[in-house]
Short mmCIF file of C-alpha atoms (C1' of nucleotides) and ligand atoms in Angstrom, two decimals:
data_model
loop_
_atom_site.label_atom_id
_atom_site.label_comp_id
_atom_site.label_asym_id
_atom_site.label_seq_id
_atom_site.Cartn_x
_atom_site.Cartn_y
_atom_site.Cartn_z
CA MET A 24 -11.43 -30.84 -2.19
CA SER A 25 -8.40 -33.13 -2.42
CA THR A 26 -6.63 -34.65 0.54
CA PHE A 27 -5.01 -31.50 1.78
CA ASP A 28 -6.60 -28.14 1.47
CA LYS A 29 -6.24 -25.34 3.95
CA PRO A 30 -8.53 -22.69 2.55
CA THR A 31 -6.57 -19.92 4.22
CA ASN A 32 -5.06 -16.71 2.87
CA GLN A 33 -2.07 -18.34 1.28
CA ASN A 34 -1.28 -15.74 -1.30
CA VAL A 35 -3.33 -12.66 -0.73
CA PRO A 36 -2.09 -10.75 2.28
CA THR A 37 -4.66 -8.96 4.41
CA PRO A 38 -3.94 -5.32 5.25
CA THR A 39 -2.74 -6.45 8.65
CA VAL A 40 -0.35 -8.94 7.14
CA GLU A 41 0.87 -6.21 4.80
CA ASN A 42 1.61 -4.00 7.78
CA TYR A 43 3.49 -6.75 9.59
CA LEU A 44 5.53 -7.53 6.50
CA LYS A 45 6.41 -3.93 5.76
CA GLN A 46 7.35 -3.20 9.35
CA ILE A 47 9.47 -6.31 9.66
CA LEU A 48 11.24 -5.40 6.45
CA MET A 49 11.95 -1.90 7.70
CA VAL A 50 13.48 -3.20 10.90
CA THR A 51 15.52 -5.67 8.88
CA LEU A 52 16.85 -2.86 6.71
CA GLU A 53 17.66 -0.61 9.66
CA GLU A 54 19.33 -3.14 11.86
CA ASN A 55 21.58 -5.47 9.95
CA GLY A 56 20.63 -8.68 11.70
CA SER A 57 18.28 -10.90 9.80
CA ARG A 58 16.08 -11.98 12.73
CA VAL A 59 13.60 -9.49 14.11
CA ALA A 60 12.75 -10.11 17.76
CA MET A 61 9.11 -10.63 18.70
CA GLY A 62 9.23 -7.74 21.14
CA LYS A 63 10.26 -5.46 18.31
CA VAL A 64 7.46 -6.76 16.12
CA ALA A 65 4.95 -6.15 18.89
CA THR A 66 6.04 -2.58 19.63
CA GLU A 67 6.42 -1.64 15.97
CA LEU A 68 2.89 -2.76 15.25
CA ALA A 69 1.53 -1.46 18.53
CA VAL A 70 0.01 -4.75 19.61
CA THR A 71 0.48 -6.91 22.69
CA PRO A 72 3.24 -9.50 22.57
CA GLY A 73 0.68 -12.29 22.51
CA THR A 74 -0.96 -10.84 19.44
CA ALA A 75 2.37 -10.61 17.66
CA THR A 76 3.18 -14.24 18.43
CA SER A 77 -0.16 -15.43 17.20
CA MET A 78 -0.07 -13.35 14.00
CA VAL A 79 3.43 -14.45 13.23
CA LYS A 80 2.47 -18.09 13.53
CA ASN A 81 -0.30 -17.66 10.99
CA MET A 82 2.04 -15.76 8.75
CA GLU A 83 4.52 -18.59 8.89
CA ARG A 84 1.71 -21.02 8.06
CA ASP A 85 1.02 -18.91 4.95
CA GLY A 86 4.66 -18.74 3.97
CA TRP A 87 5.32 -15.05 4.54
CA LEU A 88 8.12 -15.56 7.01
CA LYS A 89 10.12 -17.98 9.13
CA TYR A 90 9.44 -17.98 12.83
CA TYR A 91 12.15 -19.08 15.25
CA PRO A 92 10.47 -19.36 18.67
CA ARG A 93 12.04 -17.12 21.29
CA GLN A 94 14.43 -15.73 18.70
CA GLY A 95 12.44 -13.82 16.16
CA VAL A 96 11.28 -13.85 12.56
CA SER A 97 12.79 -13.34 9.14
CA LEU A 98 10.96 -12.81 5.87
CA THR A 99 10.83 -15.46 3.19
CA ARG A 100 11.45 -14.42 -0.41
CA LYS A 101 7.69 -14.30 -0.91
CA GLY A 102 7.24 -12.14 2.17
CA ARG A 103 10.08 -9.83 1.28
CA LYS A 104 8.64 -9.26 -2.16
CA VAL A 105 5.30 -8.13 -0.78
CA ALA A 106 6.97 -6.07 1.94
CA MET A 107 9.11 -4.28 -0.61
CA ASN A 108 6.07 -3.52 -2.68
CA MET A 109 4.32 -2.08 0.36
CA LEU A 110 7.27 0.17 1.02
CA ARG A 111 7.12 1.29 -2.61
CA ARG A 112 3.43 2.04 -2.31
CA HIS A 113 3.86 3.88 0.93
CA ARG A 114 6.64 6.09 -0.34
CA LEU A 115 5.08 6.84 -3.69
CA LEU A 116 1.90 7.81 -1.93
CA GLU A 117 3.77 10.08 0.44
CA THR A 118 5.39 11.71 -2.54
CA PHE A 119 2.03 12.19 -4.20
CA LEU A 120 0.53 13.73 -1.08
CA VAL A 121 3.30 16.30 -0.86
CA GLU A 122 4.01 16.96 -4.53
CA THR A 123 0.51 16.91 -5.92
CA LEU A 124 -1.85 17.65 -3.09
CA GLY A 125 0.43 20.02 -1.23
CA PHE A 126 0.51 18.30 2.16
CA ASP A 127 3.14 19.07 4.71
CA TRP A 128 5.68 16.28 5.16
CA SER A 129 4.75 15.91 8.80
CA GLU A 130 1.20 14.74 8.09
CA ILE A 131 1.59 12.31 5.22
CA HIS A 132 2.78 9.22 7.02
CA ILE A 133 -0.55 8.33 8.66
CA GLU A 134 -2.40 8.97 5.43
CA ALA A 135 -0.11 6.74 3.39
CA GLU A 136 -0.38 4.09 6.10
CA GLU A 137 -4.02 3.59 5.11
CA LEU A 138 -3.86 4.28 1.40
CA GLU A 139 -1.05 1.82 0.79
CA HIS A 140 -3.51 -1.04 1.33
CA ALA A 141 -6.22 0.31 -0.92
CA ILE A 142 -4.26 1.25 -4.00
CA SER A 143 -4.08 -1.32 -6.78
CA GLU A 144 -1.03 -2.17 -8.84
CA LYS A 145 -2.62 -0.37 -11.78
CA VAL A 146 -3.20 2.86 -9.88
CA LEU A 147 0.28 2.61 -8.43
CA GLU A 148 1.77 2.42 -11.89
CA LYS A 149 -0.21 5.41 -13.16
CA LEU A 150 0.73 7.36 -10.06
CA ASP A 151 4.40 6.56 -10.51
CA GLU A 152 4.19 7.73 -14.09
CA PHE A 153 2.26 10.86 -13.13
CA LEU A 154 4.89 11.76 -10.53
CA GLY A 155 7.70 11.22 -13.00
CA ARG A 156 9.13 8.06 -11.42
CA PRO A 157 10.55 9.68 -8.29
CA ARG A 158 13.44 7.90 -6.59
CA TYR A 159 13.05 9.40 -3.11
CA ASP A 160 10.09 10.23 -0.93
CA PRO A 161 9.67 13.56 0.86
CA HIS A 162 11.65 12.32 3.87
CA GLY A 163 14.56 11.36 1.64
CA HIS A 164 13.81 7.63 1.80
CA PRO A 165 14.61 5.67 -1.34
CA ILE A 166 11.59 4.31 -3.17
CA PRO A 167 11.98 0.59 -3.96
CA SER A 168 11.92 -0.26 -7.65
CA LYS A 169 9.12 -2.21 -9.25
CA ARG A 170 11.43 -5.23 -9.22
CA GLY A 171 11.79 -4.99 -5.46
CA THR A 172 15.29 -3.60 -5.11
CA ILE A 173 16.11 -0.71 -2.85
CA GLN A 174 19.03 1.63 -2.51
CA ARG A 175 20.98 1.07 0.69
CA PRO A 176 20.67 4.08 2.97
CA SER A 177 23.72 5.79 4.44
CA SER A 178 24.99 4.27 7.64
CA GLN A 179 26.15 7.67 8.83
CA THR A 180 23.98 9.72 11.19
CA LEU A 181 24.46 13.24 12.49
CA GLN A 182 25.25 11.66 15.83
CA ASN A 183 28.50 10.12 14.64
CA CYS A 184 29.79 13.23 12.89
CA ASP A 185 32.89 14.92 14.25
CA THR A 186 33.33 18.60 14.98
CA GLY A 187 34.21 20.60 11.92
CA VAL A 188 32.93 18.35 9.17
CA THR A 189 30.23 19.34 6.73
CA VAL A 190 27.73 16.75 5.54
CA ARG A 191 24.59 16.56 3.45
CA VAL A 192 21.28 15.43 4.91
CA GLU A 193 20.07 12.23 3.28
CA SER A 194 16.89 11.38 5.13
CA ILE A 195 14.93 11.62 8.35
CA LEU A 196 14.43 8.35 10.20
CA ASP A 197 11.43 9.39 12.22
CA GLN A 198 7.83 9.70 11.15
CA GLU A 199 6.75 11.56 14.30
CA SER A 200 4.84 14.58 13.22
CA ASP A 201 6.41 16.82 15.86
CA PHE A 202 9.95 15.83 15.09
CA LEU A 203 9.37 16.42 11.38
CA LYS A 204 7.97 19.86 12.11
CA PHE A 205 11.06 20.64 14.16
CA ALA A 206 13.32 19.46 11.34
CA ARG A 207 11.53 21.60 8.79
CA GLU A 208 11.73 24.55 11.16
CA LYS A 209 15.51 24.19 11.31
CA GLU A 210 15.69 23.48 7.58
CA LEU A 211 17.17 20.10 8.32
CA LEU A 212 15.86 18.83 5.00
CA PRO A 213 17.06 16.13 2.58
CA GLY A 214 19.75 17.55 0.33
CA LYS A 215 20.76 20.38 2.68
CA ALA A 216 24.37 20.90 3.70
CA VAL A 217 25.00 20.97 7.45
CA SER A 218 28.16 22.01 9.23
CA VAL A 219 28.93 20.40 12.54
CA ILE A 220 30.11 23.30 14.64
CA ARG A 221 30.68 21.22 17.72
CA SER A 222 30.03 17.62 18.72
CA GLU A 223 30.34 17.01 22.44
CA LYS A 224 30.21 13.31 23.19
CA LEU A 225 30.28 13.84 26.94
CA ALA A 226 27.47 16.34 27.01
CA ASP A 227 25.58 14.25 24.47
CA VAL A 228 24.92 17.29 22.31
CA ILE A 229 25.76 18.48 18.82
CA THR A 230 25.71 22.05 17.48
CA LEU A 231 24.86 22.62 13.83
CA LYS A 232 24.79 25.41 11.29
CA ILE A 233 22.88 25.50 8.04
CA GLU A 234 23.69 28.16 5.42
CA GLY A 235 21.64 31.28 6.05
CA ASN A 236 20.27 30.19 9.44
CA GLU A 237 21.24 30.58 13.05
CA PRO A 238 23.25 27.74 14.59
CA PHE A 239 21.31 25.37 16.84
CA SER A 240 21.91 22.35 19.03
CA MET A 241 20.32 18.97 19.39
CA GLY A 242 20.86 15.92 21.57
CA PHE A 243 22.46 12.75 20.30
CA ARG A 244 19.16 10.91 20.57
CA SER A 245 17.70 13.27 17.98
CA ALA A 246 20.86 13.51 15.92
CA GLU A 247 20.70 9.77 15.46
CA LYS A 248 17.50 10.19 13.52
CA ILE A 249 19.16 12.18 10.75
CA LEU A 250 20.97 10.15 8.11
CA VAL A 251 23.77 12.02 6.35
CA VAL A 252 26.44 11.48 3.74
CA MET B 250 -16.66 1.54 33.92
CA SER B 251 -20.24 2.67 34.60
CA THR B 252 -23.39 0.59 34.62
CA PHE B 253 -23.96 0.49 30.90
CA ASP B 254 -21.18 0.35 28.43
CA LYS B 255 -21.21 -1.60 25.21
CA PRO B 256 -17.75 -1.01 23.85
CA THR B 257 -18.90 -1.51 20.27
CA ASN B 258 -18.30 0.56 17.15
CA GLN B 259 -20.92 3.14 17.92
CA ASN B 260 -19.51 5.95 15.90
CA VAL B 261 -16.70 4.77 13.73
CA PRO B 262 -18.01 2.71 10.85
CA THR B 263 -15.87 -0.20 9.65
CA PRO B 264 -15.24 -0.37 5.91
CA THR B 265 -17.92 -3.03 5.69
CA VAL B 266 -20.43 -0.82 7.44
CA GLU B 267 -19.45 1.99 5.09
CA ASN B 268 -20.20 -0.23 2.12
CA TYR B 269 -23.57 -1.26 3.50
CA LEU B 270 -24.49 2.33 4.21
CA LYS B 271 -23.45 3.63 0.82
CA GLN B 272 -25.20 0.84 -1.03
CA ILE B 273 -28.39 1.24 0.96
CA LEU B 274 -28.35 4.95 0.26
CA MET B 275 -27.91 4.37 -3.44
CA VAL B 276 -30.87 2.04 -3.57
CA THR B 277 -32.89 4.54 -1.59
CA LEU B 278 -32.05 7.27 -4.08
CA GLU B 279 -32.82 5.12 -7.11
CA GLU B 280 -36.08 3.68 -5.93
CA ASN B 281 -38.25 6.17 -4.18
CA GLY B 282 -39.42 3.95 -1.34
CA SER B 283 -37.73 4.52 1.96
CA ARG B 284 -37.38 0.88 3.01
CA VAL B 285 -34.76 -1.23 1.30
CA ALA B 286 -35.62 -4.93 1.28
CA MET B 287 -33.15 -7.35 2.83
CA GLY B 288 -32.90 -9.30 -0.40
CA LYS B 289 -31.77 -6.16 -2.15
CA VAL B 290 -29.21 -5.45 0.55
CA ALA B 291 -27.85 -8.97 0.22
CA THR B 292 -27.52 -8.93 -3.56
CA GLU B 293 -26.12 -5.41 -3.68
CA LEU B 294 -23.41 -6.34 -1.21
CA ALA B 295 -22.90 -9.76 -2.71
CA VAL B 296 -23.39 -11.62 0.56
CA THR B 297 -25.81 -14.35 1.60
CA PRO B 298 -29.17 -13.27 2.98
CA GLY B 299 -28.20 -14.49 6.43
CA THR B 300 -25.13 -12.31 6.45
CA ALA B 301 -27.16 -9.29 5.48
CA THR B 302 -29.65 -9.90 8.26
CA SER B 303 -26.94 -10.28 10.84
CA MET B 304 -24.98 -7.22 9.70
CA VAL B 305 -28.09 -5.11 9.62
CA LYS B 306 -28.93 -6.07 13.18
CA ASN B 307 -25.55 -4.92 14.38
CA MET B 308 -25.88 -1.76 12.37
CA GLU B 309 -29.19 -1.04 14.02
CA ARG B 310 -27.56 -1.65 17.40
CA ASP B 311 -25.01 1.01 16.48
CA GLY B 312 -27.61 3.45 15.27
CA TRP B 313 -26.80 3.47 11.56
CA LEU B 314 -30.24 2.39 10.43
CA LYS B 315 -33.69 1.14 11.41
CA TYR B 316 -34.44 -2.47 10.77
CA TYR B 317 -38.02 -3.59 10.21
CA PRO B 318 -37.96 -7.40 10.24
CA ARG B 319 -39.25 -8.91 7.01
CA GLN B 320 -39.73 -5.47 5.55
CA GLY B 321 -36.35 -3.89 5.14
CA VAL B 322 -34.12 -1.14 6.42
CA SER B 323 -33.94 2.62 6.25
CA LEU B 324 -31.04 4.82 7.21
CA THR B 325 -31.08 6.98 10.30
CA ARG B 326 -29.88 10.57 9.99
CA LYS B 327 -26.52 9.46 11.34
CA GLY B 328 -26.34 6.63 8.81
CA ARG B 329 -27.41 8.80 5.90
CA LYS B 330 -24.75 11.34 6.72
CA VAL B 331 -21.97 8.77 6.57
CA ALA B 332 -23.47 7.16 3.47
CA MET B 333 -23.59 10.49 1.68
CA ASN B 334 -20.00 11.13 2.59
CA MET B 335 -19.01 7.75 1.18
CA LEU B 336 -20.76 8.56 -2.06
CA ARG B 337 -18.87 11.84 -2.17
CA ARG B 338 -15.58 10.07 -1.60
CA HIS B 339 -16.33 7.47 -4.19
CA ARG B 340 -17.26 9.93 -6.87
CA LEU B 341 -14.47 12.36 -6.19
CA LEU B 342 -12.01 9.49 -6.37
CA GLU B 343 -13.48 8.32 -9.65
CA THR B 344 -13.08 11.81 -11.00
CA PHE B 345 -9.49 11.92 -9.85
CA LEU B 346 -8.69 8.59 -11.45
CA VAL B 347 -10.01 9.74 -14.81
CA GLU B 348 -9.02 13.39 -14.78
CA THR B 349 -5.62 13.19 -13.17
CA LEU B 350 -4.33 9.69 -13.69
CA GLY B 351 -5.91 9.14 -17.07
CA PHE B 352 -7.89 6.00 -16.35
CA ASP B 353 -10.67 4.84 -18.59
CA TRP B 354 -14.13 5.31 -17.07
CA SER B 355 -14.80 1.59 -17.25
CA GLU B 356 -12.07 0.66 -14.79
CA ILE B 357 -12.41 3.24 -12.05
CA HIS B 358 -15.34 1.89 -10.09
CA ILE B 359 -13.50 -1.05 -8.49
CA GLU B 360 -10.55 1.14 -7.65
CA ALA B 361 -12.69 3.78 -5.96
CA GLU B 362 -14.53 1.03 -4.11
CA GLU B 363 -11.36 0.34 -2.13
CA LEU B 364 -9.87 3.81 -1.93
CA GLU B 365 -13.04 5.37 -0.55
CA HIS B 366 -12.38 3.64 2.78
CA ALA B 367 -8.75 4.64 3.05
CA ILE B 368 -8.92 8.31 2.24
CA SER B 369 -9.16 10.73 5.15
CA GLU B 370 -11.31 13.81 5.34
CA LYS B 371 -8.20 15.92 4.96
CA VAL B 372 -7.03 14.20 1.80
CA LEU B 373 -10.56 14.32 0.45
CA GLU B 374 -10.65 18.07 0.90
CA LYS B 375 -7.29 18.60 -0.80
CA LEU B 376 -8.35 16.34 -3.62
CA ASP B 377 -11.60 18.23 -4.10
CA GLU B 378 -9.66 21.46 -4.23
CA PHE B 379 -7.07 20.01 -6.62
CA LEU B 380 -9.80 18.82 -8.97
CA GLY B 381 -11.50 22.20 -8.91
CA ARG B 382 -14.58 21.14 -6.93
CA PRO B 383 -16.20 19.02 -9.63
CA ARG B 384 -19.97 18.58 -9.44
CA TYR B 385 -20.24 15.38 -11.50
CA ASP B 386 -18.20 12.23 -11.71
CA PRO B 387 -17.09 10.66 -15.00
CA HIS B 388 -20.32 8.70 -15.29
CA GLY B 389 -22.37 11.85 -14.93
CA HIS B 390 -23.35 11.14 -11.32
CA PRO B 391 -23.75 14.16 -9.09
CA ILE B 392 -21.14 14.45 -6.35
CA PRO B 393 -22.74 15.07 -2.94
CA SER B 394 -21.75 18.31 -1.27
CA LYS B 395 -19.65 18.45 1.86
CA ARG B 396 -22.86 19.17 3.76
CA GLY B 397 -24.41 15.94 2.55
CA THR B 398 -26.86 17.19 -0.04
CA ILE B 399 -27.14 15.70 -3.49
CA GLN B 400 -28.72 16.79 -6.72
CA ARG B 401 -31.72 14.66 -7.65
CA PRO B 402 -31.01 12.69 -10.79
CA SER B 403 -33.35 12.75 -13.76
CA SER B 404 -36.19 10.25 -13.58
CA GLN B 405 -36.16 9.91 -17.34
CA THR B 406 -34.31 7.02 -18.97
CA LEU B 407 -33.72 6.30 -22.65
CA GLN B 408 -36.22 3.49 -22.27
CA ASN B 409 -39.16 5.82 -21.74
CA CYS B 410 -38.32 8.16 -24.60
CA ASP B 411 -40.69 8.33 -27.54
CA THR B 412 -39.79 8.12 -31.19
CA GLY B 413 -38.63 11.42 -32.61
CA VAL B 414 -37.51 13.21 -29.45
CA THR B 415 -33.97 14.36 -28.83
CA VAL B 416 -32.53 14.21 -25.33
CA ARG B 417 -29.24 14.78 -23.57
CA VAL B 418 -27.45 11.98 -21.72
CA GLU B 419 -27.22 12.74 -18.02
CA SER B 420 -25.56 9.66 -16.56
CA ILE B 421 -24.96 5.94 -16.87
CA LEU B 422 -26.56 3.83 -14.15
CA ASP B 423 -24.34 0.82 -14.50
CA GLN B 424 -20.83 0.28 -13.28
CA GLU B 425 -20.26 -2.86 -15.32
CA SER B 426 -17.00 -2.46 -17.14
CA ASP B 427 -18.32 -4.03 -20.35
CA PHE B 428 -21.42 -1.91 -20.49
CA LEU B 429 -19.37 1.23 -19.97
CA LYS B 430 -17.03 0.23 -22.77
CA PHE B 431 -20.01 -0.28 -25.03
CA ALA B 432 -21.40 3.14 -24.09
CA ARG B 433 -18.11 4.85 -24.82
CA GLU B 434 -17.89 3.00 -28.12
CA LYS B 435 -21.26 4.43 -29.16
CA GLU B 436 -20.38 7.82 -27.69
CA LEU B 437 -23.29 7.51 -25.31
CA LEU B 438 -21.54 9.88 -22.92
CA PRO B 439 -22.81 12.37 -20.33
CA GLY B 440 -23.69 15.64 -22.04
CA LYS B 441 -24.17 14.15 -25.52
CA ALA B 442 -27.35 14.77 -27.48
CA VAL B 443 -29.16 11.65 -28.66
CA SER B 444 -32.01 11.44 -31.14
CA VAL B 445 -34.48 8.64 -30.71
CA ILE B 446 -35.03 7.45 -34.25
CA ARG B 447 -37.46 4.75 -33.28
CA SER B 448 -38.76 3.31 -30.04
CA GLU B 449 -40.59 0.03 -30.46
CA LYS B 450 -42.29 -0.99 -27.24
CA LEU B 451 -43.46 -4.31 -28.62
CA ALA B 452 -40.07 -5.38 -29.93
CA ASP B 453 -38.48 -4.01 -26.77
CA VAL B 454 -35.89 -2.11 -28.81
CA ILE B 455 -34.85 1.48 -29.36
CA THR B 456 -32.86 2.94 -32.24
CA LEU B 457 -30.63 5.93 -31.61
CA LYS B 458 -28.51 8.40 -33.50
CA ILE B 459 -25.71 10.55 -32.15
CA GLU B 460 -24.37 13.47 -34.23
CA GLY B 461 -21.56 12.27 -36.46
CA ASN B 462 -22.08 8.56 -35.82
CA GLU B 463 -24.02 5.73 -37.39
CA PRO B 464 -27.43 4.97 -35.86
CA PHE B 465 -27.56 1.94 -33.58
CA SER B 466 -30.09 -0.02 -31.55
CA MET B 467 -30.28 -1.26 -28.02
CA GLY B 468 -32.79 -3.22 -25.96
CA PHE B 469 -35.01 -1.63 -23.34
CA ARG B 470 -33.12 -3.39 -20.57
CA SER B 471 -30.00 -1.50 -21.58
CA ALA B 472 -31.81 1.72 -22.45
CA GLU B 473 -33.07 1.79 -18.88
CA LYS B 474 -29.51 2.23 -17.67
CA ILE B 475 -29.11 5.58 -19.41
CA LEU B 476 -30.53 8.58 -17.59
CA VAL B 477 -31.47 11.48 -19.84
CA VAL B 478 -33.03 14.92 -19.67
"C1'" DG C 134 23.46 -21.74 41.52
"C1'" DA C 135 19.32 -19.46 43.41
"C1'" DT C 136 16.79 -15.49 42.66
"C1'" DA C 137 14.99 -11.80 40.11
"C1'" DC C 138 13.82 -9.63 36.12
"C1'" DT C 139 12.62 -9.63 31.23
"C1'" DA C 140 11.01 -11.59 26.95
"C1'" DT C 141 8.02 -14.56 24.96
"C1'" DT C 142 4.32 -17.90 24.63
"C1'" DT C 143 -0.04 -19.88 26.00
"C1'" DT C 144 -4.75 -19.74 27.30
"C1'" DG C 145 -9.23 -18.16 27.15
"C1'" DA C 146 -12.10 -14.74 25.57
"C1'" DT C 147 -14.12 -11.15 22.36
"C1'" DT C 148 -15.79 -8.68 17.99
"C1'" DC C 149 -16.53 -8.59 13.16
"C1'" DA C 150 -17.78 -10.64 8.99
"C1'" DT C 151 -18.91 -14.33 6.72
"C1'" DC C 152 -21.22 -19.02 4.98
"C1'" DA C 153 -24.25 -23.24 4.68
"C1'" DA C 154 -28.12 -25.17 5.86
"C1'" DA C 155 -32.32 -25.44 8.39
"C1'" DG C 156 -36.46 -23.16 9.85
"C1'" DT C 157 -40.26 -19.81 9.41
"C1'" DA C 158 -43.17 -16.26 7.46
"C1'" DA C 159 -45.37 -14.10 3.53
"C1'" DT C 160 -47.14 -14.11 -0.90
"C1'" DC C 161 -48.73 -16.18 -5.15
"C1'" DA C 162 -51.47 -19.33 -7.90
"C1'" DT C 163 -54.88 -22.17 -8.81
"C1'" DA D 75 -58.11 -22.14 1.15
"C1'" DT D 76 -54.30 -25.21 0.32
"C1'" DG D 77 -50.04 -25.88 -1.45
"C1'" DA D 78 -46.02 -24.10 -3.65
"C1'" DT D 79 -42.70 -20.69 -4.15
"C1'" DT D 80 -40.07 -16.99 -2.59
"C1'" DA D 81 -38.15 -14.04 1.00
"C1'" DC D 82 -36.23 -13.77 5.10
"C1'" DT D 83 -34.34 -15.27 9.70
"C1'" DT D 84 -32.05 -18.41 12.77
"C1'" DT D 85 -28.54 -21.56 14.04
"C1'" DG D 86 -24.09 -23.23 14.26
"C1'" DA D 87 -19.61 -22.76 12.62
"C1'" DT D 88 -15.34 -20.55 10.93
"C1'" DG D 89 -11.09 -17.37 10.24
"C1'" DA D 90 -8.88 -13.01 11.27
"C1'" DA D 91 -7.31 -9.97 14.69
"C1'" DT D 92 -7.16 -8.59 18.93
"C1'" DC D 93 -6.58 -8.31 24.43
"C1'" DA D 94 -5.68 -9.59 29.43
"C1'" DA D 95 -3.69 -12.42 32.31
"C1'" DA D 96 -1.22 -16.60 33.47
"C1'" DA D 97 2.64 -19.61 32.42
"C1'" DT D 98 7.20 -20.47 30.94
"C1'" DA D 99 11.81 -19.81 29.20
"C1'" DG D 100 16.03 -17.13 29.14
"C1'" DT D 101 19.18 -13.98 31.00
"C1'" DA D 102 21.26 -11.23 34.40
"C1'" DT D 103 22.62 -10.40 39.32
"C1'" DC D 104 24.39 -11.44 43.59
MN1 MN E 93 -0.44 0.45 6.58
MN1 MN E 94 8.70 8.50 4.24
MN1 MN E 95 -16.19 0.28 -0.90
MN1 MN E 96 -19.58 6.85 -10.86
#
DNA sequence: GATACTATTTTGATTCATCAAAGTAATCAT
DNA sequence: ATGATTACTTTGATGAATCAAAATAGTATC
């Protein structure tokens, strides 16, 4: 009623805004640069570039992020807080789906993608308690704390491992159902020890061996999706 | 493409449509008439009458229901099927929240109201299995079967019980948090036996006694919300 | 530096869901 | 039956989210 009042969604993010925030945060965490390009936003959210631009402008209006035309976006503190919480929801839900309901890790991502918007803070808390406060989701991703902090993932991938070394799988950076099925097949699971039999940079291929299994090879493109320590 | 194509939501209900369908079904089950008045639709969904009219027209366009101007709506077979499924989701989720996560029965309704739209058929099935295929939710409401059938509730309420009789509580017909807290307080819970000490039609009040508790009274308005057998 | 290609923004349109307020039909009461 | 009240519908408008296609800015290539 006073002089200025924009009766818009200033503080309650819509599910769509939640998705944008979470996705932007994830890109920010993966890459180290703080500005996420609009093209990236558009492809990550599977919308046309025009849609991304328009959404991002409204999100800036509501204080979720800063928009630098033709350069990209970066989350504000407010936006980052919500984004972190979404990541927490998503990963706790994935954990629940696997641990409690017995889902396969290749099918949980899409499910959590919807549920994360419907679950309240109260249910989230009970769920966290019920699951015994897990610190990692089924893909090995760290679950952000209630306070919004997250463990930095390893910067090492299977791709940049040299011949001869043995490493431990930390997490899988791909939610594609088929890739996850392949990884499970080969027992390329979080926590597992993997020996790099041979890494051939020129041929773009790496050969691996996991205790008790046959050796197998994979291309660098795929190897890059496996974080190791 | 061809001559006629209306690229509207013909078969995939939006969450809003799901809510309308479920609510219309519930009114249909409670009352016995097959046409639900627009005023009822509007109040049940907490929207203005104009909104209800406009939504209902689109829903008719998409085949979810039949709209009889100035008379009301009734679900089509297609609409009833989805509505029944929503009721199933809602009630299974409520059961989960109480049984597994330890929520109080007075706080679960709002939670389920959101989750019901986010849960997939797959998760629903796993949940049903995990819970051991319950037939009633925490309020004593029958859970519709996967095939879309539902047990008819009792037509008897505490209100129309005569002095002296003893009945068993079947369910509570009110999702109001405060009323549910009151009911739990008095141990007016599904399955409990209640003796009607006195029913005074003129004074509009009924006095009850539950094994091991002090007798207490409640008005007919409230007594009407307790289904008994 | 002019041209070509790529990334991004703008424009114009659409659907869904909603409201306020105005208009109309139906029913109730005297 | 007339007038009042209540129920419902229509109208006009809005915000959110989206797309297709046109316009523009930026970068890379020759
Ligand atoms: Mn999501
Ligand atoms: Mn994950
Ligand atoms: Mn709902
Ligand atoms: Mn219930």
